[in-house]
């Protein structure tokens, strides 16, 4: 007789999303991974005959531990005793330094199901159902907080502690522990400093010699120098400090002075050491003069403070692990272990390959992934992921094993938590959008957050997303020979056409008109003088027209036997996304990966 044991931890998404800085996000993931690593270690060490079904790590290194693990156990074990050990390693440092307990945040769920009469499939099905019901019905306790106290800047729920973070932010005990957790992972010392650092990394590398004096001066003055390479930021600080200096001399308008004093406190909090107002102003004006020389005389373009989150996970993982695509379920356990190991190996190889890029991995567990990178790395990283996935997932799985991806380009000035939430939300949307297609899901959502009131999101399945990226790469050859004015004209024309409740004949007419008009608008947008250039531009135009024709065709939604709608918004958003991405100076060096 044996049993299946399922163990998971919660809440995961809430805890991860409660992150103000990149370091909070990374540490949230590592804390959860390390807790589940303890689950794996202590349960596996309980009995030599305990077998891990999923995830099947088998000594594979370099991947994060999943927040759900399934074991086969020969006898029922005391999980309450193990639970104490699971938290103990982390809690010893937490309790000593921060006077708190991770049990205030997390709850460990487990379920045990007997395997009766060799009925492994039935036991697994019941275990899965029970674990889901536990997590869906459990209400996480909110510890009562003393009224009138300030709330934590990260979670917004717990009272702040008297202890301060290195950047002097007011945090609760548990979020302060999260913020400082990186200190216990020395190998990651130089990672996850800020989204600003990630955003401008390609720009700094490209202009290293030309901006070295600016870099030295900013590093002398600021704790996080990478925020201040844009001269407008320096100008804003100088203007604020000069106003403060004026009020200090005159002593007039005390109301405004108090407001400016708050700004001064914020500015001083971002500086290294203690400096008086005069010293700060002199340093900033010196930097501004150097910037003027470098950016104007040396013709160095200003840095773009935009970065990117990339997230993907395996489609229909629950159905895959339950053996829905397996011919018969007699050997479901072996299939689960083999398939799980394939995914874990995929995650491990991916981690190694991305070390050659500027993508920093928040977590990579094989069946899911979250990373952050400069926007210039998008195409290279997407191609690496796709290449490794094809190499690591055997041919017999390729018909039904796919993954969906969400990419969000955000502004450094906007809250990171919003960009992260948007990434996650669009991943769910793109899966839902394509769940009833012939090849289910296998989609990509791309979001470009332009400012607080405007963002573009488009949805494509994998074949078309790959084609879009190829078109973006090919634009490099013609970028001064074709304008994007055609988008405005095409959008205006398309809005005048009927794109809902189309009959078969109306749809065919719609496709003919749009193809003809798009080609006409593109030809009008050409700016070509040389004959050789003409051929390259014409080839691009033909590829783009064919692509948009297929996009229109794939953005149909059948609403009755002889009636369809066209998703006008998604088609136009794909064209706008093509324009936005075509203006990025992508890093396109290929990385060869073939580690079996």
XYZ file of C-alpha atoms in Angstrom:
596
model
C 0.000 0.000 0.000
C 1.233 3.525 -0.796
C -0.044 7.098 -0.882
C 0.283 10.237 -2.940
C 1.272 13.354 -0.987
C 0.828 16.812 -2.478
C 2.417 19.844 -0.790
C 2.079 23.485 -1.776
C 2.507 26.900 -0.204
C 0.482 30.088 -0.398
C -0.114 32.855 -1.096
C 2.492 32.982 -3.881
C 1.343 35.565 -6.454
C 0.292 38.078 -3.804
C 3.602 37.814 -1.991
C 5.619 38.180 -5.202
C 3.569 41.115 -6.480
C 4.019 42.980 -3.192
C 7.345 44.323 -4.452
C 8.399 47.941 -4.764
C 11.889 47.323 -6.087
C 13.393 44.728 -8.372
C 15.293 43.299 -5.430
C 12.014 42.738 -3.528
C 10.665 40.817 -6.504
C 13.728 38.616 -6.856
C 13.957 37.923 -3.116
C 10.240 37.056 -2.914
C 10.790 34.353 -5.493
C 13.929 33.051 -3.774
C 12.262 32.884 -0.351
C 9.406 30.786 -1.778
C 11.827 28.593 -3.748
C 13.994 27.999 -0.668
C 10.987 27.116 1.483
C 9.890 24.544 -1.104
C 13.467 23.288 -1.337
C 13.200 22.574 2.387
C 9.912 20.768 1.759
C 11.669 18.593 -0.821
C 14.673 17.956 1.442
C 12.859 17.097 4.677
C 10.133 14.930 3.167
C 12.578 13.086 0.914
C 14.849 12.516 3.918
C 12.041 11.055 6.004
C 12.174 7.663 4.308
C 14.522 6.224 1.652
C 11.507 4.751 -0.153
C 9.787 8.108 -0.681
C 9.642 8.885 -4.398
C 9.371 12.378 -5.914
C 6.929 12.405 -8.839
C 6.746 16.092 -9.741
C 8.873 18.143 -10.185
C 11.508 15.518 -10.988
C 14.760 17.397 -10.255
C 17.071 14.324 -10.077
C 20.155 16.392 -9.236
C 19.515 18.977 -11.948
C 20.969 22.260 -10.717
C 20.231 25.908 -11.412
C 16.427 25.909 -11.352
C 13.975 27.316 -8.843
C 11.805 24.962 -6.825
C 8.130 24.760 -7.747
C 5.508 25.809 -5.206
C 3.769 22.432 -5.713
C 5.459 19.038 -5.190
C 3.953 15.556 -5.438
C 5.485 12.553 -3.630
C 4.646 8.857 -3.469
C 5.064 7.734 0.155
C 4.975 4.174 1.546
C 3.177 5.265 4.730
C 1.462 8.315 6.185
C 3.929 10.779 7.704
C 3.558 13.573 10.283
C 3.597 16.801 8.258
C 3.177 19.023 11.318
C 6.616 18.009 12.559
C 8.135 18.552 9.107
C 6.440 21.930 8.767
C 8.402 23.235 11.756
C 11.691 22.105 10.197
C 10.775 23.639 6.832
C 10.483 27.113 8.322
C 13.263 26.740 10.884
C 16.298 27.447 8.659
C 14.847 30.691 7.366
C 13.107 31.637 10.598
C 16.253 31.508 12.725
C 17.641 34.539 10.921
C 14.216 36.179 10.598
C 13.342 35.912 14.286
C 16.771 37.050 15.454
C 17.152 40.094 13.204
C 13.598 41.144 12.423
C 11.501 39.758 15.306
C 8.976 38.084 13.008
C 7.920 34.688 11.686
C 7.352 33.703 8.042
C 4.257 31.832 9.208
C 2.689 35.278 9.412
C 2.855 35.335 5.599
C 2.751 31.751 4.333
C 0.553 28.746 4.906
C 1.606 25.203 4.013
C -1.112 23.075 2.385
C -0.905 19.322 2.007
C -3.159 16.442 1.076
C -2.687 12.663 1.161
C -4.555 10.206 -1.041
C -4.284 6.420 -0.818
C -3.460 4.508 -4.013
C -6.071 1.761 -3.931
C -5.815 -1.414 -6.002
C -3.015 0.072 -8.109
C -5.372 2.900 -9.116
C -2.668 5.537 -9.497
C -4.666 7.711 -11.921
C -7.722 7.897 -9.651
C -5.544 8.729 -6.638
C -3.756 11.493 -8.557
C -7.049 12.953 -9.792
C -8.463 13.072 -6.253
C -5.259 14.546 -4.837
C -5.309 17.343 -7.440
C -8.973 18.092 -6.761
C -8.412 18.202 -2.997
C -5.348 20.502 -3.214
C -7.266 22.918 -5.472
C -10.238 23.028 -3.139
C -7.960 23.672 -0.148
C -6.278 26.662 -1.799
C -9.510 28.059 -3.224
C -11.416 27.967 0.058
C -8.676 28.958 2.513
C -8.814 32.526 3.780
C -5.433 33.908 4.739
C -5.403 35.599 8.127
C -4.625 39.288 8.323
C -2.754 39.992 11.548
C -4.338 42.820 13.482
C -2.245 45.971 13.240
C -2.115 48.760 15.742
C -4.299 51.688 14.630
C -2.732 55.053 13.967
C 0.596 53.533 12.900
C 2.131 54.058 9.473
C 1.721 51.179 7.049
C 4.529 49.483 5.140
C 5.486 51.036 1.781
C 5.685 47.586 0.157
C 2.737 45.511 1.402
C 0.583 48.403 2.651
C -0.917 46.108 5.299
C 1.439 45.791 8.258
C 2.759 48.490 10.575
C 6.271 49.799 9.949
C 9.170 48.802 12.175
C 11.689 51.106 13.813
C 14.452 49.406 11.828
C 15.240 51.107 8.503
C 16.334 49.689 5.179
C 19.608 50.896 3.682
C 17.643 53.359 1.537
C 15.790 54.554 4.663
C 12.351 53.392 3.486
C 9.655 52.708 6.089
C 8.890 48.987 5.911
C 7.272 46.371 8.124
C 9.425 43.664 9.712
C 8.607 41.005 7.104
C 9.100 43.272 4.088
C 12.375 44.535 5.546
C 13.504 40.912 5.772
C 12.460 40.460 2.133
C 14.406 43.564 1.082
C 17.592 42.409 2.860
C 17.366 38.717 1.927
C 19.797 39.204 -0.957
C 22.649 39.677 1.505
C 22.469 35.926 2.164
C 22.977 35.134 -1.549
C 26.468 36.462 -2.260
C 26.556 35.003 -5.783
C 23.854 37.492 -6.794
C 25.665 40.491 -5.318
C 25.735 42.584 -8.492
C 22.278 41.708 -9.794
C 18.841 43.277 -9.473
C 20.066 46.730 -8.480
C 17.253 48.676 -10.163
C 15.130 48.796 -13.312
C 17.059 51.942 -14.277
C 20.328 49.977 -14.302
C 18.770 47.278 -16.487
C 17.096 49.760 -18.858
C 20.248 51.690 -19.775
C 22.742 48.790 -19.740
C 23.066 48.567 -23.586
C 23.352 52.365 -23.848
C 26.111 52.478 -21.210
C 27.989 49.626 -22.861
C 27.782 51.275 -26.298
C 28.938 54.697 -25.031
C 31.248 53.539 -22.231
C 34.281 55.602 -23.214
C 32.373 58.749 -24.140
C 30.372 58.876 -20.880
C 33.072 57.679 -18.466
C 33.489 61.162 -16.906
C 29.715 61.461 -16.396
C 29.664 57.977 -14.874
C 32.468 58.850 -12.450
C 30.829 62.100 -11.326
C 27.355 60.573 -10.893
C 28.810 57.636 -8.943
C 30.583 60.044 -6.598
C 27.362 61.904 -5.839
C 24.426 59.438 -6.014
C 23.649 56.112 -4.347
C 21.893 54.934 -7.538
C 23.733 56.826 -10.278
C 21.927 55.079 -13.149
C 18.773 57.117 -12.524
C 20.434 60.382 -13.503
C 22.001 60.085 -16.955
C 19.174 62.127 -18.460
C 20.089 65.857 -18.130
C 16.440 66.726 -17.478
C 16.672 64.891 -14.153
C 19.735 66.918 -13.169
C 18.014 70.148 -14.257
C 14.968 69.364 -12.116
C 17.124 68.808 -9.023
C 19.162 71.979 -9.664
C 15.971 74.046 -10.057
C 14.556 72.658 -6.812
C 17.761 73.301 -4.874
C 18.091 76.851 -6.215
C 14.553 77.629 -5.065
C 15.379 76.218 -1.638
C 18.555 78.281 -1.571
C 16.536 81.407 -2.376
C 14.021 80.789 0.426
C 16.815 80.112 2.867
C 18.267 83.536 2.059
C 15.002 85.497 2.067
C 12.973 83.540 4.644
C 9.711 84.411 2.815
C 6.728 82.224 1.911
C 7.109 79.593 4.611
C 4.372 77.361 3.115
C 6.299 76.838 -0.091
C 9.530 76.479 1.876
C 8.136 73.527 3.852
C 7.119 71.797 0.634
C 10.594 72.330 -0.781
C 12.196 71.060 2.421
C 10.428 67.737 1.838
C 11.920 67.628 -1.646
C 15.329 68.454 -0.195
C 15.009 65.558 2.252
C 14.199 63.219 -0.642
C 17.151 64.491 -2.688
C 19.561 64.113 0.234
C 18.276 60.574 0.754
C 19.485 59.712 -2.758
C 22.976 61.164 -2.214
C 26.122 59.556 -0.869
C 27.289 60.898 2.485
C 26.326 64.189 4.096
C 26.714 67.274 1.932
C 25.555 70.852 2.366
C 23.358 72.629 -0.174
C 26.195 74.563 -1.795
C 28.304 71.439 -2.262
C 25.400 69.541 -3.842
C 24.626 72.365 -6.262
C 28.251 72.705 -7.333
C 28.484 68.973 -7.979
C 25.250 68.932 -10.018
C 26.219 71.947 -12.122
C 29.575 70.346 -12.870
C 27.802 67.179 -14.031
C 25.363 69.200 -16.144
C 28.218 70.969 -17.933
C 29.930 67.662 -18.724
C 26.624 66.251 -20.000
C 26.181 69.229 -22.295
C 29.629 68.645 -23.794
C 29.152 64.889 -24.222
C 25.551 64.778 -25.434
C 25.889 67.747 -27.803
C 29.505 67.804 -28.970
C 30.098 64.032 -28.896
C 26.605 63.429 -30.352
C 25.703 60.762 -27.821
C 21.959 60.054 -27.851
C 20.099 60.268 -24.557
C 19.383 56.959 -22.776
C 15.919 55.417 -22.966
C 14.607 54.591 -19.523
C 12.449 51.688 -20.694
C 12.818 48.066 -19.623
C 10.964 44.834 -20.171
C 9.407 42.013 -18.172
C 9.140 38.649 -19.936
C 7.047 35.831 -18.514
C 5.995 32.479 -19.901
C 4.605 29.191 -18.691
C 3.683 25.832 -20.168
C 0.167 25.659 -21.592
C -2.350 23.196 -20.122
C 0.166 21.898 -17.575
C -2.553 20.372 -15.374
C -3.965 18.416 -18.289
C -0.472 17.377 -19.391
C 0.445 16.075 -15.924
C -2.859 14.229 -15.579
C -2.003 12.249 -18.724
C -4.819 13.631 -20.864
C -2.644 13.372 -23.985
C -1.231 9.972 -23.001
C -2.481 6.875 -24.819
C -3.910 5.016 -21.855
C -2.979 5.891 -18.268
C -1.498 2.607 -17.047
C 1.987 4.083 -16.806
C 0.986 7.607 -15.792
C 3.564 7.854 -12.989
C 6.524 7.071 -15.290
C 5.170 9.533 -17.851
C 4.839 12.269 -15.173
C 8.378 11.759 -13.942
C 9.829 11.700 -17.468
C 7.879 14.734 -18.656
C 8.645 16.687 -15.489
C 12.354 15.982 -15.915
C 12.201 17.291 -19.495
C 10.754 20.586 -18.246
C 13.260 20.884 -15.397
C 16.157 20.278 -17.814
C 14.704 22.888 -20.170
C 14.671 25.420 -17.310
C 18.239 24.565 -16.326
C 19.660 24.873 -19.854
C 17.745 28.142 -20.323
C 19.332 29.633 -17.195
C 22.812 28.867 -18.552
C 22.080 30.236 -22.028
C 20.686 33.527 -20.743
C 23.894 34.224 -18.845
C 25.213 35.464 -22.196
C 22.500 38.137 -22.357
C 21.438 41.112 -20.238
C 18.291 39.249 -19.139
C 18.183 38.794 -15.369
C 16.083 35.826 -14.229
C 13.622 36.329 -11.389
C 12.666 32.657 -11.450
C 12.997 29.717 -13.809
C 11.378 26.470 -12.772
C 11.081 24.700 -16.129
C 7.320 25.040 -16.421
C 7.363 28.802 -15.739
C 9.721 31.733 -16.084
C 9.964 35.418 -15.220
C 12.807 37.670 -16.288
C 13.628 41.358 -16.637
C 15.843 42.885 -19.313
C 16.576 45.934 -21.466
C 14.066 46.241 -24.294
C 16.977 45.831 -26.743
C 17.259 42.160 -25.694
C 13.660 41.137 -26.494
C 14.237 39.446 -29.855
C 17.440 37.668 -28.840
C 15.937 36.316 -25.603
C 12.705 35.185 -27.307
C 14.736 33.346 -29.956
C 16.921 31.667 -27.316
C 13.857 30.478 -25.381
C 12.249 29.118 -28.549
C 15.449 27.398 -29.692
C 16.081 25.688 -26.348
C 12.447 24.638 -26.008
C 12.588 22.920 -29.395
C 15.899 21.230 -28.525
C 14.863 20.029 -25.064
C 11.280 18.901 -25.700
C 11.305 15.616 -27.695
C 9.482 15.305 -31.018
C 6.757 13.069 -29.585
C 5.592 15.936 -27.349
C 5.698 18.803 -29.851
C 2.088 18.417 -31.045
C 0.577 19.214 -27.659
C 3.308 20.780 -25.482
C 3.424 24.554 -26.014
C 4.037 27.668 -23.953
C 2.494 31.126 -23.936
C 4.432 34.316 -23.301
C 3.781 37.874 -22.158
C 6.208 40.728 -22.834
C 5.682 44.167 -21.302
C 7.823 47.224 -22.000
C 7.487 49.709 -19.160
C 8.802 53.111 -18.142
C 11.267 53.290 -15.248
C 9.358 56.265 -13.819
C 6.161 54.197 -13.449
C 5.588 51.813 -10.502
C 7.296 48.495 -11.230
C 4.406 46.659 -9.573
C 2.020 47.880 -12.302
C 4.288 46.654 -15.107
C 4.545 43.291 -13.346
C 0.770 42.983 -12.844
C 0.195 43.913 -16.467
C 2.612 41.213 -17.609
C 0.814 38.549 -15.578
C -2.669 39.709 -16.574
C -1.843 39.690 -20.290
C -0.367 36.188 -20.018
C -3.735 34.989 -18.709
C -5.581 36.921 -21.436
C -3.515 35.541 -24.300
C -4.038 31.980 -23.049
C -7.789 32.523 -22.858
C -7.897 34.196 -26.253
C -6.383 31.195 -28.046
C -7.680 28.333 -25.896
C -10.158 27.132 -28.531
C -7.856 27.329 -31.546
C -6.736 24.243 -33.472
C -3.349 24.511 -31.738
C -4.470 25.599 -28.289
C -2.941 28.699 -26.714
C 0.737 28.882 -27.831
C 0.369 32.652 -27.864
C 2.277 35.843 -27.213
C 0.988 39.102 -25.728
C 3.147 42.200 -26.239
C 2.404 45.379 -24.282
C 4.091 48.746 -24.686
C 3.335 51.170 -21.850
C 3.890 54.598 -23.403
C 2.704 56.719 -20.472
C 0.152 56.671 -17.647
C -2.788 57.083 -20.003
C -1.660 55.167 -23.094
C -0.515 51.638 -23.745
C -0.652 49.235 -26.681
C -1.279 45.500 -26.360
C -1.462 42.981 -29.181
C -2.001 39.213 -29.257
C -0.517 36.697 -31.688
C -0.086 32.950 -31.861
C 3.472 31.673 -32.108
C 3.704 31.373 -35.905
C 2.630 34.990 -36.386
C 4.658 36.362 -33.465
C 7.783 34.821 -35.021
C 6.908 36.405 -38.355
C 6.420 39.792 -36.692
C 9.867 39.596 -35.112
C 11.419 38.701 -38.482
C 9.707 41.692 -40.098
C 11.024 43.944 -37.319
C 14.558 42.621 -37.886
C 14.305 43.151 -41.655
C 13.244 46.787 -41.181
C 16.841 47.569 -40.200
C 17.733 47.313 -43.927
C 15.197 49.945 -45.023
C 14.593 52.119 -41.952
C 15.382 55.397 -43.751
C 13.488 54.437 -46.876
C 9.989 53.786 -45.542
C 7.941 55.886 -43.133
C 5.169 54.598 -40.895
C 2.622 57.125 -42.155
C 0.788 54.260 -43.870
C -0.537 53.088 -40.482
C -2.593 56.252 -39.964
C -4.134 56.032 -43.437
C -4.778 52.301 -43.194
C -6.382 52.651 -39.756
C -8.646 55.444 -41.009
C -9.671 53.400 -44.047
C -10.227 50.249 -42.001
C -12.473 52.078 -39.527
C -14.815 52.988 -42.392
C -15.266 49.360 -43.440
C -17.774 47.041 -41.856
C -15.829 44.567 -39.698
C -18.592 42.793 -37.763
C -21.321 40.317 -38.754
C -19.536 39.642 -42.023
C -20.872 36.958 -44.344
C -18.438 34.765 -46.279
C -18.775 37.012 -49.346
C -18.308 40.182 -47.273
C -15.229 38.713 -45.609
C -13.641 37.899 -48.954
C -14.352 41.435 -50.164
C -12.941 42.850 -46.900
C -9.685 40.937 -47.375
C -9.334 42.027 -51.018
C -9.900 45.694 -50.200
C -7.577 45.787 -47.189
C -4.762 44.014 -49.034
C -5.004 46.362 -52.022
C -5.258 49.525 -49.880
C -2.437 48.543 -47.541
C -0.112 48.007 -50.485
C -1.101 51.397 -51.908
C -0.450 53.190 -48.596
C 2.910 51.462 -48.196
C 4.034 52.418 -51.710
C 3.096 56.038 -50.984
C 5.287 55.903 -47.829
C 8.440 54.942 -49.737
C 11.419 57.264 -49.950
C 13.734 55.445 -52.349
C 16.235 56.806 -54.859
C 18.618 53.943 -55.643
C 17.522 50.935 -57.715
C 19.034 48.415 -55.287
C 17.148 50.028 -52.429
C 13.930 49.741 -54.432
C 14.184 45.962 -54.550
C 14.827 45.656 -50.786
C 11.923 47.952 -49.909
C 9.555 46.189 -52.316
C 10.462 42.847 -50.770
C 9.743 44.214 -47.294
C 6.399 45.626 -48.474
C 5.377 42.299 -50.005
C 6.269 40.388 -46.824
C 4.405 42.895 -44.678
C 1.263 42.833 -46.852
C 1.231 39.010 -46.769
C 1.718 39.102 -43.005
C -1.162 41.525 -42.394
C -3.404 39.504 -44.703
C -2.773 36.443 -42.516
C -3.228 38.546 -39.364
C -6.645 39.715 -40.547
C -7.596 36.157 -41.417
C -6.480 34.872 -37.990
C -8.319 37.656 -36.155
C -11.737 36.421 -37.195
C -14.310 35.288 -34.662
C -17.204 33.146 -35.857
C -20.480 34.231 -34.260
C -22.836 32.086 -36.327
C -22.757 29.594 -39.192
C -22.261 32.313 -41.836
C -21.232 35.360 -39.837
C -17.885 36.530 -38.480
C -16.383 39.527 -36.671
C -12.939 40.986 -37.365
C -10.865 42.144 -34.376
C -10.104 45.596 -35.777
C -8.339 46.781 -32.586
C -5.852 43.898 -32.414
C -4.945 44.236 -36.107
C -4.181 47.946 -35.713
C -2.328 47.355 -32.445
C -0.083 44.803 -34.177
C 0.785 47.459 -36.770
C 1.489 50.064 -34.090
C 3.579 47.539 -32.176
C 5.573 46.859 -35.321
C 6.304 50.588 -35.573
C 7.338 50.918 -31.906
C 9.564 47.840 -31.925
C 11.127 48.639 -35.312
C 12.647 51.772 -33.752
C 14.559 49.796 -31.105
C 18.235 49.028 -31.625
C 17.965 45.309 -30.874
C 20.898 43.151 -29.765
C 20.762 40.329 -32.319
C 23.894 38.245 -31.744
C 22.886 34.602 -31.851
C 23.629 32.201 -29.011
C 24.142 28.578 -30.035
C 22.623 26.142 -27.557
C 22.378 22.380 -27.915
C 22.815 20.810 -24.477
C 20.957 17.518 -24.355
